[in-house]
Each structure stands twice: as C-alpha cells, then as structure tokens.
C-alpha cells in the first residue's frame, strides 16, 4: 500500500532533483523548460492542488547546442551526462540510475521520427514560486497531443479539467492536434 508519506517523500525527491538542476543550469546561464508530467503537475496544482497527479521523473527541454555546457554545469551539482539507448539524461553521479535521471529533450527537434511536430522552441516560461522554469500551457498541450500516449492523454484530461486548455489554445493548434484534443475529450465523455 502506498502511503501519503511515501508520496510526499517522492515529491520531495523530485523537487530536490529539480532544484539542483535549476541551480546548475541557472548558474551557467543555460535556458531550459520543465516539460512532461512534472510541468503538468505544477500547472494543474496551481489551479487545483487536489487535481494534480504525481509523476515519476523529471523531463526538461533544452537546446542541443548547449549540451556540452549542460554536462559541465550539471557535473558541479552531482550529475553526470549519459546517452543511453538514444536518450540523453543527467544521472546522479553517486547513484546513476535511469529511473531517477533527468531526461533531456531538444527544442525544435522531434522526440520520435514519427511525431507530428517537434518540441517547441523556448516560449516565455511559467515560473514556479521556487523559480523553476516551466513550459507554458500552449507548449505543454502541443507536446502532449504530439506524444499521445495514454499518460499524455491523461495529462490533457487533467489540464482540461481545471480549465487550462482555453478556446484560444485550442484554436491555435494545427488541425491534426486539434482532432486529437477532440478525441481525448470524446473518450473522457465516454463517446
């Protein structure tokens, strides 16, 4: 059985990992955005803490041109850069496990060749009270609709349920992504 204390410990570990990463990148003047489930957690939690789901890892978007600088800056904060199975990540130097790594994706590049669109470039970030730089909602929606795995659909439902996906965001989506959003909404309604 998972306890509230176990969830709190997991969140504390994620936040500590993100804090270390933030200081490493900020100290080197390197731009980044938190993406993925953790970004959705922060965005949804800001609207309704009870609607936010815990995620298991940290994903960030960076510029591939900064990868060497990222590796050097992160090393000073206890990380090591690894490229494993086509994925770039920063692992804890003392306990290098892929499950507890920070996963890097690159702006203006597709994560998988078949993706409908690339990771967006750096838009104006949403800043958390801790100073973490989150991808803004329109970018998160595009990324989640592009990946379109079950967990991405769940994140779309979570953002939509607290009113984060506005008509303006929906109207800005390319047709293929707008169709996916409508599909998620129809599935959520049981259609």
Short mmCIF file of N, CA and C in Angstrom, two decimals:
data_model
loop_
_atom_site.label_atom_id
_atom_site.label_comp_id
_atom_site.label_asym_id
_atom_site.label_seq_id
_atom_site.Cartn_x
_atom_site.Cartn_y
_atom_site.Cartn_z
N UNK A 1 0.84 -1.19 0.00
CA UNK A 1 0.00 0.00 0.00
C UNK A 1 0.89 1.25 0.00
N UNK A 2 0.54 2.19 -0.85
CA UNK A 2 1.27 3.45 -0.91
C UNK A 2 0.67 4.39 0.11
N UNK A 3 1.51 4.99 0.90
CA UNK A 3 1.03 5.91 1.93
C UNK A 3 1.24 7.35 1.48
N UNK A 4 0.56 8.25 2.15
CA UNK A 4 0.73 9.68 1.88
C UNK A 4 2.18 10.09 2.12
N UNK A 5 2.79 9.48 3.14
CA UNK A 5 4.19 9.81 3.44
C UNK A 5 5.10 9.39 2.29
N UNK A 6 4.84 8.23 1.68
CA UNK A 6 5.64 7.77 0.54
C UNK A 6 5.50 8.74 -0.64
N UNK A 7 4.28 9.21 -0.88
CA UNK A 7 4.07 10.18 -1.97
C UNK A 7 4.77 11.50 -1.67
N UNK A 8 4.68 11.94 -0.42
CA UNK A 8 5.37 13.17 -0.04
C UNK A 8 6.88 13.02 -0.21
N UNK A 9 7.42 11.87 0.17
CA UNK A 9 8.86 11.63 0.01
C UNK A 9 9.25 11.65 -1.46
N UNK A 10 8.43 11.04 -2.30
CA UNK A 10 8.71 11.03 -3.74
C UNK A 10 8.71 12.45 -4.30
N UNK A 11 7.70 13.22 -3.95
CA UNK A 11 7.64 14.61 -4.41
C UNK A 11 8.82 15.41 -3.90
N UNK A 12 9.19 15.21 -2.65
CA UNK A 12 10.37 15.90 -2.11
C UNK A 12 11.62 15.55 -2.90
N UNK A 13 11.77 14.28 -3.28
CA UNK A 13 12.94 13.86 -4.06
C UNK A 13 12.93 14.50 -5.45
N UNK A 14 11.75 14.53 -6.09
CA UNK A 14 11.65 15.18 -7.40
C UNK A 14 12.00 16.66 -7.32
N UNK A 15 11.45 17.34 -6.31
CA UNK A 15 11.72 18.77 -6.15
C UNK A 15 13.19 19.03 -5.86
N UNK A 16 13.80 18.19 -5.04
CA UNK A 16 15.23 18.36 -4.72
C UNK A 16 16.07 18.14 -5.97
N UNK A 17 15.71 17.16 -6.77
CA UNK A 17 16.42 16.91 -8.03
C UNK A 17 16.28 18.10 -8.97
N UNK A 18 15.06 18.59 -9.10
CA UNK A 18 14.81 19.74 -9.96
C UNK A 18 15.50 20.99 -9.45
N UNK A 19 15.52 21.18 -8.15
CA UNK A 19 16.19 22.34 -7.57
C UNK A 19 17.69 22.32 -7.89
N UNK A 20 18.32 21.16 -7.72
CA UNK A 20 19.74 21.02 -8.05
C UNK A 20 19.99 21.32 -9.52
N UNK A 21 19.14 20.78 -10.36
CA UNK A 21 19.28 21.01 -11.80
C UNK A 21 19.09 22.48 -12.13
N UNK A 22 18.07 23.09 -11.55
CA UNK A 22 17.80 24.51 -11.79
C UNK A 22 19.02 25.36 -11.43
N UNK A 23 19.60 25.12 -10.26
CA UNK A 23 20.77 25.90 -9.85
C UNK A 23 21.95 25.66 -10.78
N UNK A 24 22.13 24.42 -11.22
CA UNK A 24 23.23 24.10 -12.14
C UNK A 24 23.07 24.87 -13.44
N UNK A 25 21.88 24.85 -14.02
CA UNK A 25 21.67 25.50 -15.31
C UNK A 25 21.62 27.02 -15.17
N UNK A 26 20.97 27.50 -14.13
CA UNK A 26 20.89 28.96 -13.92
C UNK A 26 22.27 29.55 -13.68
N UNK A 27 23.11 28.85 -12.92
CA UNK A 27 24.45 29.37 -12.65
C UNK A 27 25.30 29.46 -13.91
N UNK A 28 24.98 28.65 -14.91
CA UNK A 28 25.73 28.68 -16.18
C UNK A 28 25.01 29.50 -17.24
N UNK A 29 23.86 30.08 -16.89
CA UNK A 29 23.12 30.89 -17.86
C UNK A 29 22.51 30.06 -18.99
N UNK A 30 22.11 28.84 -18.67
CA UNK A 30 21.56 27.93 -19.69
C UNK A 30 20.04 27.90 -19.59
N UNK A 31 19.41 28.15 -20.71
CA UNK A 31 17.96 28.17 -20.81
C UNK A 31 17.43 26.73 -20.77
N UNK A 32 16.29 26.53 -20.11
CA UNK A 32 15.63 25.23 -20.06
C UNK A 32 14.16 25.46 -19.77
N UNK A 33 13.35 24.42 -19.99
CA UNK A 33 11.95 24.41 -19.56
C UNK A 33 11.64 23.03 -19.01
N UNK A 34 10.98 22.99 -17.87
CA UNK A 34 10.46 21.73 -17.35
C UNK A 34 9.26 21.38 -18.21
N UNK A 35 9.23 20.13 -18.67
CA UNK A 35 8.13 19.65 -19.50
C UNK A 35 7.60 18.36 -18.89
N UNK A 36 6.78 17.66 -19.60
CA UNK A 36 6.31 16.34 -19.15
C UNK A 36 5.38 16.42 -17.96
N UNK A 37 5.29 15.30 -17.27
CA UNK A 37 4.36 15.15 -16.16
C UNK A 37 4.60 16.11 -15.02
N UNK A 38 5.86 16.45 -14.76
CA UNK A 38 6.13 17.37 -13.65
C UNK A 38 5.64 18.78 -13.97
N UNK A 39 5.81 19.20 -15.22
CA UNK A 39 5.28 20.52 -15.62
C UNK A 39 3.76 20.53 -15.51
N UNK A 40 3.12 19.44 -15.94
CA UNK A 40 1.66 19.35 -15.82
C UNK A 40 1.27 19.38 -14.35
N UNK A 41 2.00 18.66 -13.50
CA UNK A 41 1.73 18.67 -12.07
C UNK A 41 1.73 20.11 -11.52
N UNK A 42 2.79 20.87 -11.82
CA UNK A 42 2.88 22.25 -11.32
C UNK A 42 1.73 23.10 -11.85
N UNK A 43 1.45 23.00 -13.15
CA UNK A 43 0.42 23.84 -13.77
C UNK A 43 -0.97 23.50 -13.21
N UNK A 44 -1.29 22.21 -13.12
CA UNK A 44 -2.61 21.81 -12.61
C UNK A 44 -2.71 22.14 -11.12
N UNK A 45 -1.65 21.88 -10.37
CA UNK A 45 -1.65 22.15 -8.93
C UNK A 45 -1.89 23.63 -8.62
N UNK A 46 -1.39 24.49 -9.49
CA UNK A 46 -1.60 25.93 -9.28
C UNK A 46 -3.08 26.29 -9.36
N UNK A 47 -3.85 25.53 -10.14
CA UNK A 47 -5.29 25.76 -10.27
C UNK A 47 -6.10 25.00 -9.21
N UNK A 48 -5.70 23.72 -8.99
CA UNK A 48 -6.44 22.87 -8.06
C UNK A 48 -5.49 21.79 -7.57
N UNK A 49 -4.96 21.99 -6.39
CA UNK A 49 -3.95 21.06 -5.85
C UNK A 49 -4.46 19.62 -5.82
N UNK A 50 -5.74 19.44 -5.56
CA UNK A 50 -6.31 18.09 -5.48
C UNK A 50 -6.42 17.39 -6.84
N UNK A 51 -6.33 18.15 -7.91
CA UNK A 51 -6.44 17.56 -9.26
C UNK A 51 -5.08 17.17 -9.84
N UNK A 52 -4.00 17.51 -9.16
CA UNK A 52 -2.65 17.26 -9.68
C UNK A 52 -2.21 15.83 -9.40
N UNK A 53 -1.63 15.20 -10.40
CA UNK A 53 -1.13 13.83 -10.28
C UNK A 53 0.38 13.85 -10.13
N UNK A 54 0.87 12.93 -9.33
CA UNK A 54 2.30 12.78 -9.13
C UNK A 54 2.90 12.11 -10.36
N UNK A 55 4.07 12.51 -10.73
CA UNK A 55 4.81 11.90 -11.84
C UNK A 55 6.03 11.20 -11.28
N UNK A 56 6.70 10.43 -12.10
CA UNK A 56 7.82 9.68 -11.55
C UNK A 56 9.19 10.23 -11.91
N UNK A 57 9.26 11.17 -12.86
CA UNK A 57 10.59 11.64 -13.26
C UNK A 57 10.57 13.11 -13.66
N UNK A 58 11.73 13.59 -14.06
CA UNK A 58 11.89 14.98 -14.47
C UNK A 58 12.31 14.99 -15.94
N UNK A 59 11.56 15.72 -16.75
CA UNK A 59 11.89 15.91 -18.15
C UNK A 59 12.09 17.40 -18.39
N UNK A 60 13.14 17.74 -19.12
CA UNK A 60 13.35 19.14 -19.46
C UNK A 60 13.65 19.28 -20.94
N UNK A 61 13.28 20.42 -21.48
CA UNK A 61 13.62 20.77 -22.86
C UNK A 61 14.80 21.72 -22.82
N UNK A 62 15.79 21.44 -23.64
CA UNK A 62 16.99 22.26 -23.74
C UNK A 62 17.36 22.41 -25.21
N UNK A 63 18.31 23.27 -25.48
CA UNK A 63 18.84 23.43 -26.83
C UNK A 63 20.01 22.47 -27.00
N UNK A 64 19.99 21.67 -28.06
CA UNK A 64 21.06 20.70 -28.29
C UNK A 64 22.43 21.39 -28.33
N UNK A 65 22.47 22.61 -28.82
CA UNK A 65 23.73 23.36 -28.89
C UNK A 65 24.34 23.63 -27.51
N UNK A 66 23.54 23.51 -26.46
CA UNK A 66 24.02 23.73 -25.09
C UNK A 66 24.42 22.44 -24.39
N UNK A 67 24.37 21.31 -25.05
CA UNK A 67 24.55 20.02 -24.38
C UNK A 67 25.89 19.91 -23.66
N UNK A 68 26.98 20.33 -24.29
CA UNK A 68 28.29 20.27 -23.62
C UNK A 68 28.32 21.16 -22.38
N UNK A 69 27.76 22.36 -22.50
CA UNK A 69 27.71 23.28 -21.36
C UNK A 69 26.84 22.72 -20.24
N UNK A 70 25.73 22.08 -20.63
CA UNK A 70 24.82 21.47 -19.64
C UNK A 70 25.57 20.39 -18.87
N UNK A 71 26.28 19.53 -19.60
CA UNK A 71 27.02 18.43 -18.95
C UNK A 71 28.05 18.97 -17.97
N UNK A 72 28.77 20.02 -18.36
CA UNK A 72 29.79 20.60 -17.47
C UNK A 72 29.15 21.26 -16.26
N UNK A 73 28.11 22.04 -16.48
CA UNK A 73 27.45 22.75 -15.38
C UNK A 73 26.81 21.75 -14.40
N UNK A 74 26.19 20.73 -14.94
CA UNK A 74 25.49 19.76 -14.10
C UNK A 74 26.48 18.93 -13.28
N UNK A 75 27.67 18.71 -13.82
CA UNK A 75 28.66 17.92 -13.10
C UNK A 75 29.02 18.55 -11.75
N UNK A 76 29.07 19.87 -11.71
CA UNK A 76 29.38 20.57 -10.47
C UNK A 76 28.29 20.39 -9.40
N UNK A 77 27.11 19.94 -9.84
CA UNK A 77 25.99 19.76 -8.92
C UNK A 77 25.64 18.28 -8.73
N UNK A 78 26.62 17.41 -9.02
CA UNK A 78 26.44 15.99 -8.74
C UNK A 78 25.76 15.16 -9.81
N UNK A 79 25.71 15.68 -11.03
CA UNK A 79 25.11 14.94 -12.15
C UNK A 79 26.21 14.48 -13.11
N UNK A 80 25.89 13.45 -13.88
CA UNK A 80 26.72 13.03 -15.00
C UNK A 80 25.83 12.89 -16.22
N UNK A 81 26.33 13.37 -17.36
CA UNK A 81 25.60 13.22 -18.61
C UNK A 81 25.79 11.80 -19.14
N UNK A 82 24.71 11.19 -19.58
CA UNK A 82 24.75 9.87 -20.20
C UNK A 82 23.87 9.90 -21.45
N UNK A 83 24.30 9.17 -22.44
CA UNK A 83 23.49 8.95 -23.64
C UNK A 83 23.27 7.45 -23.73
N UNK A 84 22.06 7.01 -23.42
CA UNK A 84 21.74 5.59 -23.35
C UNK A 84 20.51 5.30 -24.20
N UNK A 85 20.64 4.33 -25.08
CA UNK A 85 19.51 3.91 -25.93
C UNK A 85 18.86 5.09 -26.64
N UNK A 86 19.68 6.00 -27.14
CA UNK A 86 19.17 7.15 -27.88
C UNK A 86 18.61 8.27 -27.02
N UNK A 87 18.76 8.17 -25.70
CA UNK A 87 18.20 9.18 -24.80
C UNK A 87 19.33 9.87 -24.04
N UNK A 88 19.29 11.20 -24.05
CA UNK A 88 20.25 11.97 -23.26
C UNK A 88 19.63 12.20 -21.89
N UNK A 89 20.45 12.00 -20.86
CA UNK A 89 19.95 12.18 -19.50
C UNK A 89 21.07 12.64 -18.59
N UNK A 90 20.68 13.20 -17.48
CA UNK A 90 21.60 13.55 -16.40
C UNK A 90 21.26 12.63 -15.24
N UNK A 91 22.24 11.81 -14.85
CA UNK A 91 22.03 10.87 -13.75
C UNK A 91 22.78 11.37 -12.52
N UNK A 92 22.33 10.93 -11.36
CA UNK A 92 23.07 11.24 -10.13
C UNK A 92 24.43 10.56 -10.21
N UNK A 93 25.49 11.31 -9.99
CA UNK A 93 26.83 10.75 -10.09
C UNK A 93 27.04 9.62 -9.09
N UNK A 94 26.47 9.76 -7.89
CA UNK A 94 26.65 8.76 -6.84
C UNK A 94 25.79 7.52 -7.05
N UNK A 95 24.66 7.67 -7.69
CA UNK A 95 23.73 6.55 -7.90
C UNK A 95 23.13 6.67 -9.29
N UNK A 96 23.90 6.34 -10.33
CA UNK A 96 23.46 6.58 -11.72
C UNK A 96 22.39 5.61 -12.22
N UNK A 97 21.13 5.92 -11.94
CA UNK A 97 20.02 5.09 -12.37
C UNK A 97 19.16 5.88 -13.35
N UNK A 98 18.80 5.24 -14.45
CA UNK A 98 17.98 5.91 -15.46
C UNK A 98 16.61 6.31 -14.91
N UNK A 99 16.06 5.53 -13.98
CA UNK A 99 14.74 5.83 -13.42
C UNK A 99 14.73 7.14 -12.64
N UNK A 100 15.85 7.50 -12.03
CA UNK A 100 15.90 8.74 -11.24
C UNK A 100 16.66 9.84 -11.98
N UNK A 101 16.80 9.69 -13.27
CA UNK A 101 17.54 10.66 -14.08
C UNK A 101 16.64 11.82 -14.52
N UNK A 102 17.31 12.88 -14.95
CA UNK A 102 16.64 13.98 -15.62
C UNK A 102 16.75 13.68 -17.11
N UNK A 103 15.61 13.55 -17.78
CA UNK A 103 15.62 13.24 -19.21
C UNK A 103 15.61 14.54 -20.01
N UNK A 104 16.49 14.60 -21.00
CA UNK A 104 16.63 15.79 -21.82
C UNK A 104 15.98 15.56 -23.18
N UNK A 105 15.17 16.51 -23.61
CA UNK A 105 14.68 16.53 -24.98
C UNK A 105 15.10 17.87 -25.57
N UNK A 106 15.16 17.92 -26.87
CA UNK A 106 15.74 19.08 -27.52
C UNK A 106 14.69 19.90 -28.26
N UNK A 107 14.72 21.21 -27.99
CA UNK A 107 13.78 22.11 -28.66
C UNK A 107 14.02 22.05 -30.16
N UNK A 108 12.95 22.28 -30.89
CA UNK A 108 12.94 22.29 -32.36
C UNK A 108 13.36 20.95 -32.97
N UNK A 109 13.25 19.85 -32.19
CA UNK A 109 13.51 18.51 -32.70
C UNK A 109 12.36 17.59 -32.31
N UNK A 110 12.11 16.59 -33.15
CA UNK A 110 11.11 15.59 -32.82
C UNK A 110 11.71 14.60 -31.83
N UNK A 111 10.93 14.16 -30.86
CA UNK A 111 11.39 13.15 -29.91
C UNK A 111 11.50 11.80 -30.63
N UNK A 112 10.47 11.46 -31.40
CA UNK A 112 10.46 10.24 -32.21
C UNK A 112 10.25 10.64 -33.67
N UNK A 113 10.87 9.94 -34.60
CA UNK A 113 10.76 10.34 -36.02
C UNK A 113 9.32 10.48 -36.51
N UNK A 114 8.40 9.66 -36.02
CA UNK A 114 7.02 9.72 -36.49
C UNK A 114 6.16 10.78 -35.83
N UNK A 115 6.70 11.55 -34.92
CA UNK A 115 5.91 12.59 -34.24
C UNK A 115 5.37 13.60 -35.25
N UNK A 116 4.18 14.13 -34.95
CA UNK A 116 3.56 15.13 -35.83
C UNK A 116 4.31 16.46 -35.82
N UNK A 117 4.92 16.79 -34.70
CA UNK A 117 5.64 18.06 -34.63
C UNK A 117 6.82 17.95 -33.67
N UNK A 118 7.68 18.93 -33.75
CA UNK A 118 8.88 18.99 -32.91
C UNK A 118 8.54 19.62 -31.56
N UNK A 119 9.45 19.46 -30.62
CA UNK A 119 9.34 20.16 -29.34
C UNK A 119 9.42 21.66 -29.65
N UNK A 120 8.50 22.46 -29.12
CA UNK A 120 8.53 23.90 -29.41
C UNK A 120 9.83 24.55 -28.91
N UNK A 121 10.19 25.66 -29.56
CA UNK A 121 11.31 26.46 -29.07
C UNK A 121 10.93 27.08 -27.74
N UNK A 122 11.83 27.88 -27.19
CA UNK A 122 11.57 28.47 -25.88
C UNK A 122 10.57 29.61 -25.98
N UNK A 123 9.40 29.40 -25.39
CA UNK A 123 8.41 30.46 -25.21
C UNK A 123 8.65 31.05 -23.84
N UNK A 124 7.96 32.14 -23.56
CA UNK A 124 8.04 32.75 -22.22
C UNK A 124 7.63 31.71 -21.19
N UNK A 125 8.50 31.42 -20.21
CA UNK A 125 8.18 30.35 -19.26
C UNK A 125 7.16 30.78 -18.22
N UNK A 126 6.53 29.79 -17.63
CA UNK A 126 5.77 29.98 -16.41
C UNK A 126 6.76 29.69 -15.29
N UNK A 127 6.88 30.60 -14.33
CA UNK A 127 7.81 30.38 -13.21
C UNK A 127 7.06 29.93 -11.98
N UNK A 128 7.60 28.90 -11.34
CA UNK A 128 7.02 28.45 -10.07
C UNK A 128 7.53 29.38 -8.97
N UNK A 129 6.97 29.26 -7.78
CA UNK A 129 7.43 30.09 -6.67
C UNK A 129 8.88 29.77 -6.31
N UNK A 130 9.33 28.55 -6.66
CA UNK A 130 10.72 28.16 -6.41
C UNK A 130 11.66 28.72 -7.48
N UNK A 131 11.09 29.27 -8.55
CA UNK A 131 11.90 29.82 -9.64
C UNK A 131 12.12 28.86 -10.80
N UNK A 132 11.52 27.65 -10.74
CA UNK A 132 11.67 26.70 -11.83
C UNK A 132 10.97 27.23 -13.08
N UNK A 133 11.56 26.97 -14.23
CA UNK A 133 11.03 27.46 -15.50
C UNK A 133 10.22 26.36 -16.18
N UNK A 134 8.92 26.54 -16.24
CA UNK A 134 8.03 25.54 -16.85
C UNK A 134 7.68 25.95 -18.27
N UNK A 135 7.49 24.94 -19.12
CA UNK A 135 6.91 25.20 -20.43
C UNK A 135 5.51 25.75 -20.21
N UNK A 136 5.12 26.78 -20.96
CA UNK A 136 3.77 27.32 -20.79
C UNK A 136 2.72 26.32 -21.30
N UNK A 137 1.50 26.50 -20.87
CA UNK A 137 0.41 25.59 -21.19
C UNK A 137 0.29 25.32 -22.70
N UNK A 138 0.28 26.33 -23.58
CA UNK A 138 0.14 26.01 -25.01
C UNK A 138 1.22 25.04 -25.51
N UNK A 139 2.45 25.19 -25.03
CA UNK A 139 3.52 24.28 -25.43
C UNK A 139 3.31 22.89 -24.86
N UNK A 140 2.90 22.81 -23.59
CA UNK A 140 2.63 21.50 -22.98
C UNK A 140 1.51 20.77 -23.73
N UNK A 141 0.47 21.49 -24.07
CA UNK A 141 -0.65 20.87 -24.80
C UNK A 141 -0.16 20.31 -26.12
N UNK A 142 0.63 21.08 -26.85
CA UNK A 142 1.17 20.60 -28.14
C UNK A 142 2.02 19.35 -27.95
N UNK A 143 2.90 19.37 -26.94
CA UNK A 143 3.77 18.22 -26.71
C UNK A 143 2.97 16.99 -26.33
N UNK A 144 1.98 17.16 -25.45
CA UNK A 144 1.18 16.03 -25.01
C UNK A 144 0.33 15.46 -26.15
N UNK A 145 -0.22 16.32 -26.98
CA UNK A 145 -1.01 15.84 -28.11
C UNK A 145 -0.13 15.24 -29.20
N UNK A 146 1.12 15.66 -29.27
CA UNK A 146 2.06 15.07 -30.22
C UNK A 146 2.46 13.67 -29.77
N UNK A 147 2.83 13.51 -28.50
CA UNK A 147 3.24 12.20 -27.98
C UNK A 147 2.06 11.24 -27.98
N UNK A 148 0.96 11.65 -27.43
CA UNK A 148 -0.33 10.98 -27.49
C UNK A 148 -0.32 9.56 -26.95
N UNK A 149 0.52 9.31 -25.95
CA UNK A 149 0.48 8.03 -25.23
C UNK A 149 -0.66 8.13 -24.21
N UNK A 150 -0.95 7.02 -23.53
CA UNK A 150 -2.02 7.03 -22.55
C UNK A 150 -1.78 8.08 -21.47
N UNK A 151 -0.53 8.15 -20.95
CA UNK A 151 -0.27 9.14 -19.90
C UNK A 151 -0.37 10.57 -20.43
N UNK A 152 -0.07 10.78 -21.71
CA UNK A 152 -0.22 12.11 -22.29
C UNK A 152 -1.69 12.50 -22.38
N UNK A 153 -2.53 11.53 -22.76
CA UNK A 153 -3.97 11.78 -22.80
C UNK A 153 -4.49 12.12 -21.41
N UNK A 154 -3.98 11.40 -20.40
CA UNK A 154 -4.39 11.67 -19.01
C UNK A 154 -3.97 13.08 -18.61
N UNK A 155 -2.78 13.50 -19.00
CA UNK A 155 -2.33 14.86 -18.69
C UNK A 155 -3.21 15.89 -19.39
N UNK A 156 -3.63 15.60 -20.62
CA UNK A 156 -4.55 16.51 -21.33
C UNK A 156 -5.86 16.62 -20.55
N UNK A 157 -6.39 15.49 -20.11
CA UNK A 157 -7.64 15.49 -19.33
C UNK A 157 -7.46 16.32 -18.05
N UNK A 158 -6.32 16.13 -17.38
CA UNK A 158 -6.07 16.88 -16.15
C UNK A 158 -6.03 18.38 -16.40
N UNK A 159 -5.31 18.79 -17.44
CA UNK A 159 -5.23 20.23 -17.74
C UNK A 159 -6.58 20.78 -18.14
N UNK A 160 -7.31 20.01 -18.95
CA UNK A 160 -8.62 20.44 -19.41
C UNK A 160 -9.61 20.54 -18.26
N UNK A 161 -9.51 19.61 -17.30
CA UNK A 161 -10.48 19.57 -16.19
C UNK A 161 -10.40 20.78 -15.28
N UNK A 162 -9.26 21.45 -15.26
CA UNK A 162 -9.13 22.65 -14.42
C UNK A 162 -9.14 23.93 -15.26
N UNK A 163 -9.53 23.81 -16.52
CA UNK A 163 -9.70 24.98 -17.38
C UNK A 163 -8.43 25.57 -17.96
N UNK A 164 -7.36 24.80 -18.00
CA UNK A 164 -6.10 25.32 -18.55
C UNK A 164 -6.06 25.33 -20.07
N UNK A 165 -6.84 24.46 -20.71
CA UNK A 165 -6.86 24.43 -22.18
C UNK A 165 -8.01 25.32 -22.63
N UNK A 166 -7.66 26.53 -22.97
CA UNK A 166 -8.64 27.55 -23.34
C UNK A 166 -9.04 27.42 -24.81
N UNK A 167 -10.10 28.12 -25.19
CA UNK A 167 -10.51 28.14 -26.60
C UNK A 167 -9.40 28.72 -27.46
N UNK A 168 -8.69 29.70 -26.93
CA UNK A 168 -7.58 30.31 -27.68
C UNK A 168 -6.48 29.29 -27.96
N UNK A 169 -6.14 28.48 -26.94
CA UNK A 169 -5.11 27.45 -27.14
C UNK A 169 -5.61 26.43 -28.15
N UNK A 170 -6.86 26.00 -28.00
CA UNK A 170 -7.41 25.02 -28.94
C UNK A 170 -7.39 25.55 -30.36
N UNK A 171 -7.77 26.81 -30.55
CA UNK A 171 -7.80 27.40 -31.89
C UNK A 171 -6.40 27.52 -32.50
N UNK A 172 -5.38 27.61 -31.66
CA UNK A 172 -4.01 27.78 -32.18
C UNK A 172 -3.37 26.45 -32.62
N UNK A 173 -4.03 25.33 -32.30
CA UNK A 173 -3.47 24.02 -32.64
C UNK A 173 -3.61 23.72 -34.12
N UNK A 174 -2.63 23.05 -34.70
CA UNK A 174 -2.80 22.54 -36.07
C UNK A 174 -3.98 21.55 -36.10
N UNK A 175 -4.58 21.36 -37.24
CA UNK A 175 -5.77 20.51 -37.36
C UNK A 175 -5.57 19.13 -36.75
N UNK A 176 -4.43 18.49 -37.02
CA UNK A 176 -4.20 17.12 -36.53
C UNK A 176 -4.19 17.07 -35.01
N UNK A 177 -3.60 18.09 -34.37
CA UNK A 177 -3.57 18.12 -32.91
C UNK A 177 -4.93 18.49 -32.33
N UNK A 178 -5.65 19.37 -33.01
CA UNK A 178 -6.99 19.74 -32.56
C UNK A 178 -7.91 18.51 -32.61
N UNK A 179 -7.76 17.69 -33.65
CA UNK A 179 -8.54 16.46 -33.74
C UNK A 179 -8.21 15.52 -32.59
N UNK A 180 -6.95 15.44 -32.23
CA UNK A 180 -6.56 14.60 -31.10
C UNK A 180 -7.16 15.11 -29.79
N UNK A 181 -7.19 16.43 -29.62
CA UNK A 181 -7.80 17.01 -28.42
C UNK A 181 -9.28 16.65 -28.36
N UNK A 182 -9.96 16.77 -29.49
CA UNK A 182 -11.38 16.42 -29.53
C UNK A 182 -11.59 14.93 -29.25
N UNK A 183 -10.66 14.09 -29.73
CA UNK A 183 -10.74 12.65 -29.46
C UNK A 183 -10.60 12.36 -27.97
N UNK A 184 -9.65 13.02 -27.30
CA UNK A 184 -9.46 12.83 -25.86
C UNK A 184 -10.71 13.26 -25.11
N UNK A 185 -11.26 14.39 -25.49
CA UNK A 185 -12.47 14.87 -24.82
C UNK A 185 -13.64 13.92 -25.03
N UNK A 186 -13.78 13.39 -26.25
CA UNK A 186 -14.86 12.43 -26.54
C UNK A 186 -14.67 11.16 -25.73
N UNK A 187 -13.45 10.65 -25.64
CA UNK A 187 -13.19 9.45 -24.85
C UNK A 187 -13.49 9.70 -23.37
N UNK A 188 -13.16 10.89 -22.89
CA UNK A 188 -13.41 11.24 -21.49
C UNK A 188 -14.92 11.26 -21.21
N UNK A 189 -15.69 11.70 -22.20
CA UNK A 189 -17.16 11.73 -22.04
C UNK A 189 -17.79 10.36 -22.27
N UNK A 190 -16.96 9.37 -22.72
CA UNK A 190 -17.47 8.02 -22.95
C UNK A 190 -18.12 7.84 -24.29
N UNK A 191 -17.78 8.69 -25.24
CA UNK A 191 -18.40 8.61 -26.59
C UNK A 191 -17.65 7.63 -27.46
#
